[in-house]
């Protein structure tokens, strides 16, 4: 995801950067060949959100998947 694309959605610069971080985290996980169907579905959903942040539960889910697959959070 490019920040230029996010700016067209009228997000603030800080929101664009935060969305880029979320996108990077999701992308690192999706590169895992051993990713199971359920975590893959969660990541797909998180990647399709139309807001520049994750809720507390969404952040916990993403963190849990990162921990389970040994991917650094940031």
PDB file of N, CA and C in Angstrom:
ATOM      1  N   UNK A   1       0.855  -1.168   0.000  1.00  0.00           N
ATOM      2  CA  UNK A   1       0.000   0.000   0.000  1.00  0.00           C
ATOM      3  C   UNK A   1       0.904   1.236   0.000  1.00  0.00           C
ATOM      4  N   UNK A   2       0.625   2.144  -0.907  1.00  0.00           N
ATOM      5  CA  UNK A   2       1.434   3.360  -0.978  1.00  0.00           C
ATOM      6  C   UNK A   2       0.728   4.496  -0.253  1.00  0.00           C
ATOM      7  N   UNK A   3       1.529   5.350   0.375  1.00  0.00           N
ATOM      8  CA  UNK A   3       0.969   6.478   1.117  1.00  0.00           C
ATOM      9  C   UNK A   3       0.217   7.410   0.175  1.00  0.00           C
ATOM     10  N   UNK A   4       0.651   7.536  -1.073  1.00  0.00           N
ATOM     11  CA  UNK A   4      -0.056   8.383  -2.040  1.00  0.00           C
ATOM     12  C   UNK A   4      -1.506   7.928  -2.199  1.00  0.00           C
ATOM     13  N   UNK A   5      -1.692   6.621  -2.218  1.00  0.00           N
ATOM     14  CA  UNK A   5      -3.050   6.081  -2.331  1.00  0.00           C
ATOM     15  C   UNK A   5      -3.879   6.449  -1.105  1.00  0.00           C
ATOM     16  N   UNK A   6      -3.270   6.393   0.068  1.00  0.00           N
ATOM     17  CA  UNK A   6      -3.990   6.711   1.301  1.00  0.00           C
ATOM     18  C   UNK A   6      -4.351   8.189   1.374  1.00  0.00           C
ATOM     19  N   UNK A   7      -3.486   9.041   0.871  1.00  0.00           N
ATOM     20  CA  UNK A   7      -3.759  10.475   0.922  1.00  0.00           C
ATOM     21  C   UNK A   7      -5.006  10.831   0.118  1.00  0.00           C
ATOM     22  N   UNK A   8      -5.289  10.051  -0.923  1.00  0.00           N
ATOM     23  CA  UNK A   8      -6.478  10.317  -1.719  1.00  0.00           C
ATOM     24  C   UNK A   8      -7.759  10.028  -0.934  1.00  0.00           C
ATOM     25  N   UNK A   9      -7.630   9.351   0.198  1.00  0.00           N
ATOM     26  CA  UNK A   9      -8.773   9.064   1.059  1.00  0.00           C
ATOM     27  C   UNK A   9      -8.953  10.139   2.123  1.00  0.00           C
ATOM     28  N   UNK A  10      -8.208  11.221   1.985  1.00  0.00           N
ATOM     29  CA  UNK A  10      -8.275  12.361   2.913  1.00  0.00           C
ATOM     30  C   UNK A  10      -7.852  12.025   4.331  1.00  0.00           C
ATOM     31  N   UNK A  11      -6.893  11.121   4.465  1.00  0.00           N
ATOM     32  CA  UNK A  11      -6.332  10.820   5.773  1.00  0.00           C
ATOM     33  C   UNK A  11      -5.222  11.814   6.077  1.00  0.00           C
ATOM     34  N   UNK A  12      -5.038  12.108   7.350  1.00  0.00           N
ATOM     35  CA  UNK A  12      -3.908  12.933   7.779  1.00  0.00           C
ATOM     36  C   UNK A  12      -2.617  12.172   7.554  1.00  0.00           C
ATOM     37  N   UNK A  13      -1.510  12.883   7.512  1.00  0.00           N
ATOM     38  CA  UNK A  13      -0.199  12.253   7.311  1.00  0.00           C
ATOM     39  C   UNK A  13       0.059  11.178   8.364  1.00  0.00           C
ATOM     40  N   UNK A  14      -0.247  11.478   9.618  1.00  0.00           N
ATOM     41  CA  UNK A  14      -0.015  10.507  10.696  1.00  0.00           C
ATOM     42  C   UNK A  14      -0.895   9.268  10.520  1.00  0.00           C
ATOM     43  N   UNK A  15      -2.113   9.464  10.033  1.00  0.00           N
ATOM     44  CA  UNK A  15      -3.003   8.330   9.785  1.00  0.00           C
ATOM     45  C   UNK A  15      -2.476   7.477   8.633  1.00  0.00           C
ATOM     46  N   UNK A  16      -1.928   8.122   7.624  1.00  0.00           N
ATOM     47  CA  UNK A  16      -1.332   7.400   6.496  1.00  0.00           C
ATOM     48  C   UNK A  16      -0.161   6.548   6.971  1.00  0.00           C
ATOM     49  N   UNK A  17       0.674   7.130   7.812  1.00  0.00           N
ATOM     50  CA  UNK A  17       1.834   6.394   8.322  1.00  0.00           C
ATOM     51  C   UNK A  17       1.395   5.211   9.178  1.00  0.00           C
ATOM     52  N   UNK A  18       0.369   5.418  10.000  1.00  0.00           N
ATOM     53  CA  UNK A  18      -0.124   4.329  10.848  1.00  0.00           C
ATOM     54  C   UNK A  18      -0.711   3.212   9.994  1.00  0.00           C
ATOM     55  N   UNK A  19      -1.451   3.560   8.955  1.00  0.00           N
ATOM     56  CA  UNK A  19      -2.005   2.542   8.066  1.00  0.00           C
ATOM     57  C   UNK A  19      -0.898   1.796   7.334  1.00  0.00           C
ATOM     58  N   UNK A  20       0.169   2.501   6.993  1.00  0.00           N
ATOM     59  CA  UNK A  20       1.294   1.850   6.324  1.00  0.00           C
ATOM     60  C   UNK A  20       1.940   0.825   7.249  1.00  0.00           C
ATOM     61  N   UNK A  21       2.070   1.156   8.537  1.00  0.00           N
ATOM     62  CA  UNK A  21       2.624   0.215   9.507  1.00  0.00           C
ATOM     63  C   UNK A  21       1.739  -1.026   9.634  1.00  0.00           C
ATOM     64  N   UNK A  22       0.441  -0.821   9.699  1.00  0.00           N
ATOM     65  CA  UNK A  22      -0.499  -1.945   9.781  1.00  0.00           C
ATOM     66  C   UNK A  22      -0.377  -2.813   8.532  1.00  0.00           C
ATOM     67  N   UNK A  23      -0.332  -2.176   7.385  1.00  0.00           N
ATOM     68  CA  UNK A  23      -0.200  -2.897   6.122  1.00  0.00           C
ATOM     69  C   UNK A  23       1.091  -3.713   6.078  1.00  0.00           C
ATOM     70  N   UNK A  24       2.179  -3.133   6.545  1.00  0.00           N
ATOM     71  CA  UNK A  24       3.461  -3.836   6.564  1.00  0.00           C
ATOM     72  C   UNK A  24       3.403  -5.061   7.477  1.00  0.00           C
ATOM     73  N   UNK A  25       2.765  -4.905   8.627  1.00  0.00           N
ATOM     74  CA  UNK A  25       2.636  -6.028   9.575  1.00  0.00           C
ATOM     75  C   UNK A  25       1.830  -7.159   8.942  1.00  0.00           C
ATOM     76  N   UNK A  26       0.726  -6.809   8.302  1.00  0.00           N
ATOM     77  CA  UNK A  26      -0.119  -7.815   7.666  1.00  0.00           C
ATOM     78  C   UNK A  26       0.638  -8.503   6.531  1.00  0.00           C
ATOM     79  N   UNK A  27       1.346  -7.727   5.737  1.00  0.00           N
ATOM     80  CA  UNK A  27       2.094  -8.286   4.604  1.00  0.00           C
ATOM     81  C   UNK A  27       3.155  -9.278   5.062  1.00  0.00           C
ATOM     82  N   UNK A  28       3.879  -8.941   6.133  1.00  0.00           N
ATOM     83  CA  UNK A  28       4.903  -9.866   6.652  1.00  0.00           C
ATOM     84  C   UNK A  28       4.272 -11.198   7.038  1.00  0.00           C
ATOM     85  N   UNK A  29       3.108 -11.155   7.640  1.00  0.00           N
ATOM     86  CA  UNK A  29       2.440 -12.391   8.047  1.00  0.00           C
ATOM     87  C   UNK A  29       1.937 -13.178   6.842  1.00  0.00           C
ATOM     88  N   UNK A  30       1.397 -12.489   5.857  1.00  0.00           N
ATOM     89  CA  UNK A  30       0.846 -13.176   4.690  1.00  0.00           C
ATOM     90  C   UNK A  30       1.922 -13.855   3.854  1.00  0.00           C
ATOM     91  N   UNK A  31       3.173 -13.475   4.051  1.00  0.00           N
ATOM     92  CA  UNK A  31       4.283 -14.110   3.333  1.00  0.00           C
ATOM     93  C   UNK A  31       4.627 -15.483   3.904  1.00  0.00           C
ATOM     94  N   UNK A  32       4.102 -15.791   5.094  1.00  0.00           N
ATOM     95  CA  UNK A  32       4.389 -17.052   5.755  1.00  0.00           C
ATOM     96  C   UNK A  32       3.692 -18.197   5.029  1.00  0.00           C
ATOM     97  N   UNK A  33       4.475 -19.165   4.589  1.00  0.00           N
ATOM     98  CA  UNK A  33       3.932 -20.306   3.839  1.00  0.00           C
ATOM     99  C   UNK A  33       3.074 -21.213   4.705  1.00  0.00           C
ATOM    100  N   UNK A  34       3.259 -21.161   6.027  1.00  0.00           N
ATOM    101  CA  UNK A  34       2.533 -22.045   6.937  1.00  0.00           C
ATOM    102  C   UNK A  34       1.292 -21.396   7.533  1.00  0.00           C
ATOM    103  N   UNK A  35       0.908 -20.257   7.023  1.00  0.00           N
ATOM    104  CA  UNK A  35      -0.241 -19.528   7.557  1.00  0.00           C
ATOM    105  C   UNK A  35      -1.519 -20.343   7.354  1.00  0.00           C
ATOM    106  N   UNK A  36      -2.219 -20.583   8.435  1.00  0.00           N
ATOM    107  CA  UNK A  36      -3.448 -21.370   8.376  1.00  0.00           C
ATOM    108  C   UNK A  36      -4.609 -20.515   7.870  1.00  0.00           C
ATOM    109  N   UNK A  37      -5.727 -21.176   7.578  1.00  0.00           N
ATOM    110  CA  UNK A  37      -6.879 -20.492   6.988  1.00  0.00           C
ATOM    111  C   UNK A  37      -7.486 -19.426   7.898  1.00  0.00           C
ATOM    112  N   UNK A  38      -7.670 -19.736   9.185  1.00  0.00           N
ATOM    113  CA  UNK A  38      -8.320 -18.780  10.094  1.00  0.00           C
ATOM    114  C   UNK A  38      -7.497 -17.499  10.251  1.00  0.00           C
ATOM    115  N   UNK A  39      -6.182 -17.595  10.555  1.00  0.00           N
ATOM    116  CA  UNK A  39      -5.399 -16.351  10.627  1.00  0.00           C
ATOM    117  C   UNK A  39      -5.360 -15.614   9.296  1.00  0.00           C
ATOM    118  N   UNK A  40      -5.336 -16.349   8.206  1.00  0.00           N
ATOM    119  CA  UNK A  40      -5.335 -15.724   6.886  1.00  0.00           C
ATOM    120  C   UNK A  40      -6.620 -14.913   6.676  1.00  0.00           C
ATOM    121  N   UNK A  41      -7.757 -15.462   7.110  1.00  0.00           N
ATOM    122  CA  UNK A  41      -9.035 -14.763   6.975  1.00  0.00           C
ATOM    123  C   UNK A  41      -9.061 -13.494   7.831  1.00  0.00           C
ATOM    124  N   UNK A  42      -8.500 -13.579   9.039  1.00  0.00           N
ATOM    125  CA  UNK A  42      -8.439 -12.400   9.916  1.00  0.00           C
ATOM    126  C   UNK A  42      -7.582 -11.321   9.262  1.00  0.00           C
ATOM    127  N   UNK A  43      -6.427 -11.709   8.738  1.00  0.00           N
ATOM    128  CA  UNK A  43      -5.543 -10.739   8.090  1.00  0.00           C
ATOM    129  C   UNK A  43      -6.215 -10.108   6.874  1.00  0.00           C
ATOM    130  N   UNK A  44      -6.940 -10.905   6.120  1.00  0.00           N
ATOM    131  CA  UNK A  44      -7.657 -10.370   4.951  1.00  0.00           C
ATOM    132  C   UNK A  44      -8.661  -9.307   5.401  1.00  0.00           C
ATOM    133  N   UNK A  45      -9.406  -9.612   6.445  1.00  0.00           N
ATOM    134  CA  UNK A  45     -10.390  -8.661   6.965  1.00  0.00           C
ATOM    135  C   UNK A  45      -9.703  -7.385   7.450  1.00  0.00           C
ATOM    136  N   UNK A  46      -8.636  -7.526   8.222  1.00  0.00           N
ATOM    137  CA  UNK A  46      -7.937  -6.348   8.740  1.00  0.00           C
ATOM    138  C   UNK A  46      -7.393  -5.482   7.605  1.00  0.00           C
ATOM    139  N   UNK A  47      -6.940  -6.120   6.538  1.00  0.00           N
ATOM    140  CA  UNK A  47      -6.403  -5.386   5.399  1.00  0.00           C
ATOM    141  C   UNK A  47      -7.458  -4.643   4.597  1.00  0.00           C
ATOM    142  N   UNK A  48      -8.723  -5.015   4.774  1.00  0.00           N
ATOM    143  CA  UNK A  48      -9.801  -4.375   4.020  1.00  0.00           C
ATOM    144  C   UNK A  48     -10.535  -3.291   4.809  1.00  0.00           C
ATOM    145  N   UNK A  49     -10.111  -3.033   6.038  1.00  0.00           N
ATOM    146  CA  UNK A  49     -10.781  -2.019   6.848  1.00  0.00           C
ATOM    147  C   UNK A  49     -10.663  -0.648   6.197  1.00  0.00           C
ATOM    148  N   UNK A  50     -11.683   0.146   6.343  1.00  0.00           N
ATOM    149  CA  UNK A  50     -11.716   1.475   5.727  1.00  0.00           C
ATOM    150  C   UNK A  50     -11.507   2.568   6.769  1.00  0.00           C
ATOM    151  N   UNK A  51     -10.641   2.295   7.728  1.00  0.00           N
ATOM    152  CA  UNK A  51     -10.319   3.301   8.748  1.00  0.00           C
ATOM    153  C   UNK A  51      -8.840   3.195   9.088  1.00  0.00           C
ATOM    154  N   UNK A  52      -8.250   4.277   9.541  1.00  0.00           N
ATOM    155  CA  UNK A  52      -6.797   4.314   9.732  1.00  0.00           C
ATOM    156  C   UNK A  52      -6.321   3.817  11.100  1.00  0.00           C
ATOM    157  N   UNK A  53      -7.052   2.908  11.706  1.00  0.00           N
ATOM    158  CA  UNK A  53      -6.645   2.382  13.013  1.00  0.00           C
ATOM    159  C   UNK A  53      -7.266   1.009  13.219  1.00  0.00           C
ATOM    160  N   UNK A  54      -6.744   0.289  14.196  1.00  0.00           N
ATOM    161  CA  UNK A  54      -7.326  -0.983  14.605  1.00  0.00           C
ATOM    162  C   UNK A  54      -7.978  -0.787  15.965  1.00  0.00           C
ATOM    163  N   UNK A  55      -9.068  -1.494  16.204  1.00  0.00           N
ATOM    164  CA  UNK A  55      -9.665  -1.464  17.530  1.00  0.00           C
ATOM    165  C   UNK A  55      -8.756  -2.253  18.474  1.00  0.00           C
ATOM    166  N   UNK A  56      -9.043  -2.188  19.756  1.00  0.00           N
ATOM    167  CA  UNK A  56      -8.247  -2.917  20.743  1.00  0.00           C
ATOM    168  C   UNK A  56      -8.274  -4.415  20.434  1.00  0.00           C
ATOM    169  N   UNK A  57      -9.430  -4.946  20.114  1.00  0.00           N
ATOM    170  CA  UNK A  57      -9.551  -6.381  19.813  1.00  0.00           C
ATOM    171  C   UNK A  57      -8.796  -6.727  18.531  1.00  0.00           C
ATOM    172  N   UNK A  58      -8.926  -5.900  17.506  1.00  0.00           N
ATOM    173  CA  UNK A  58      -8.209  -6.144  16.248  1.00  0.00           C
ATOM    174  C   UNK A  58      -6.703  -6.117  16.453  1.00  0.00           C
ATOM    175  N   UNK A  59      -6.235  -5.177  17.249  1.00  0.00           N
ATOM    176  CA  UNK A  59      -4.800  -5.088  17.551  1.00  0.00           C
ATOM    177  C   UNK A  59      -4.336  -6.339  18.299  1.00  0.00           C
ATOM    178  N   UNK A  60      -5.148  -6.817  19.231  1.00  0.00           N
ATOM    179  CA  UNK A  60      -4.798  -8.039  19.971  1.00  0.00           C
ATOM    180  C   UNK A  60      -4.749  -9.246  19.045  1.00  0.00           C
ATOM    181  N   UNK A  61      -5.709  -9.347  18.126  1.00  0.00           N
ATOM    182  CA  UNK A  61      -5.712 -10.450  17.167  1.00  0.00           C
ATOM    183  C   UNK A  61      -4.463 -10.422  16.288  1.00  0.00           C
ATOM    184  N   UNK A  62      -4.129  -9.248  15.782  1.00  0.00           N
ATOM    185  CA  UNK A  62      -2.938  -9.117  14.943  1.00  0.00           C
ATOM    186  C   UNK A  62      -1.691  -9.476  15.740  1.00  0.00           C
ATOM    187  N   UNK A  63      -1.606  -8.988  16.977  1.00  0.00           N
ATOM    188  CA  UNK A  63      -0.459  -9.304  17.830  1.00  0.00           C
ATOM    189  C   UNK A  63      -0.353 -10.791  18.136  1.00  0.00           C
ATOM    190  N   UNK A  64      -1.490 -11.437  18.370  1.00  0.00           N
ATOM    191  CA  UNK A  64      -1.502 -12.871  18.637  1.00  0.00           C
ATOM    192  C   UNK A  64      -1.005 -13.662  17.427  1.00  0.00           C
ATOM    193  N   UNK A  65      -1.456 -13.284  16.249  1.00  0.00           N
ATOM    194  CA  UNK A  65      -1.011 -13.961  15.027  1.00  0.00           C
ATOM    195  C   UNK A  65       0.486 -13.750  14.836  1.00  0.00           C
ATOM    196  N   UNK A  66       0.962 -12.530  15.071  1.00  0.00           N
ATOM    197  CA  UNK A  66       2.403 -12.255  14.957  1.00  0.00           C
ATOM    198  C   UNK A  66       3.190 -13.119  15.933  1.00  0.00           C
ATOM    199  N   UNK A  67       2.708 -13.214  17.154  1.00  0.00           N
ATOM    200  CA  UNK A  67       3.393 -14.012  18.176  1.00  0.00           C
ATOM    201  C   UNK A  67       3.400 -15.488  17.784  1.00  0.00           C
ATOM    202  N   UNK A  68       2.257 -15.988  17.343  1.00  0.00           N
ATOM    203  CA  UNK A  68       2.126 -17.396  16.973  1.00  0.00           C
ATOM    204  C   UNK A  68       3.068 -17.780  15.837  1.00  0.00           C
ATOM    205  N   UNK A  69       3.265 -16.859  14.885  1.00  0.00           N
ATOM    206  CA  UNK A  69       4.105 -17.161  13.726  1.00  0.00           C
ATOM    207  C   UNK A  69       5.512 -16.579  13.836  1.00  0.00           C
ATOM    208  N   UNK A  70       5.848 -16.041  15.006  1.00  0.00           N
ATOM    209  CA  UNK A  70       7.204 -15.548  15.251  1.00  0.00           C
ATOM    210  C   UNK A  70       7.600 -14.368  14.397  1.00  0.00           C
ATOM    211  N   UNK A  71       6.643 -13.497  14.128  1.00  0.00           N
ATOM    212  CA  UNK A  71       6.913 -12.297  13.328  1.00  0.00           C
ATOM    213  C   UNK A  71       6.935 -11.103  14.266  1.00  0.00           C
ATOM    214  N   UNK A  72       7.979 -10.297  14.182  1.00  0.00           N
ATOM    215  CA  UNK A  72       8.075  -9.108  15.024  1.00  0.00           C
ATOM    216  C   UNK A  72       6.916  -8.186  14.763  1.00  0.00           C
ATOM    217  N   UNK A  73       6.384  -7.609  15.849  1.00  0.00           N
ATOM    218  CA  UNK A  73       5.233  -6.716  15.741  1.00  0.00           C
ATOM    219  C   UNK A  73       5.546  -5.491  14.903  1.00  0.00           C
ATOM    220  N   UNK A  74       6.739  -4.940  15.051  1.00  0.00           N
ATOM    221  CA  UNK A  74       7.079  -3.718  14.287  1.00  0.00           C
ATOM    222  C   UNK A  74       8.482  -3.750  13.819  1.00  0.00           C
TER     223      UNK A  74
END
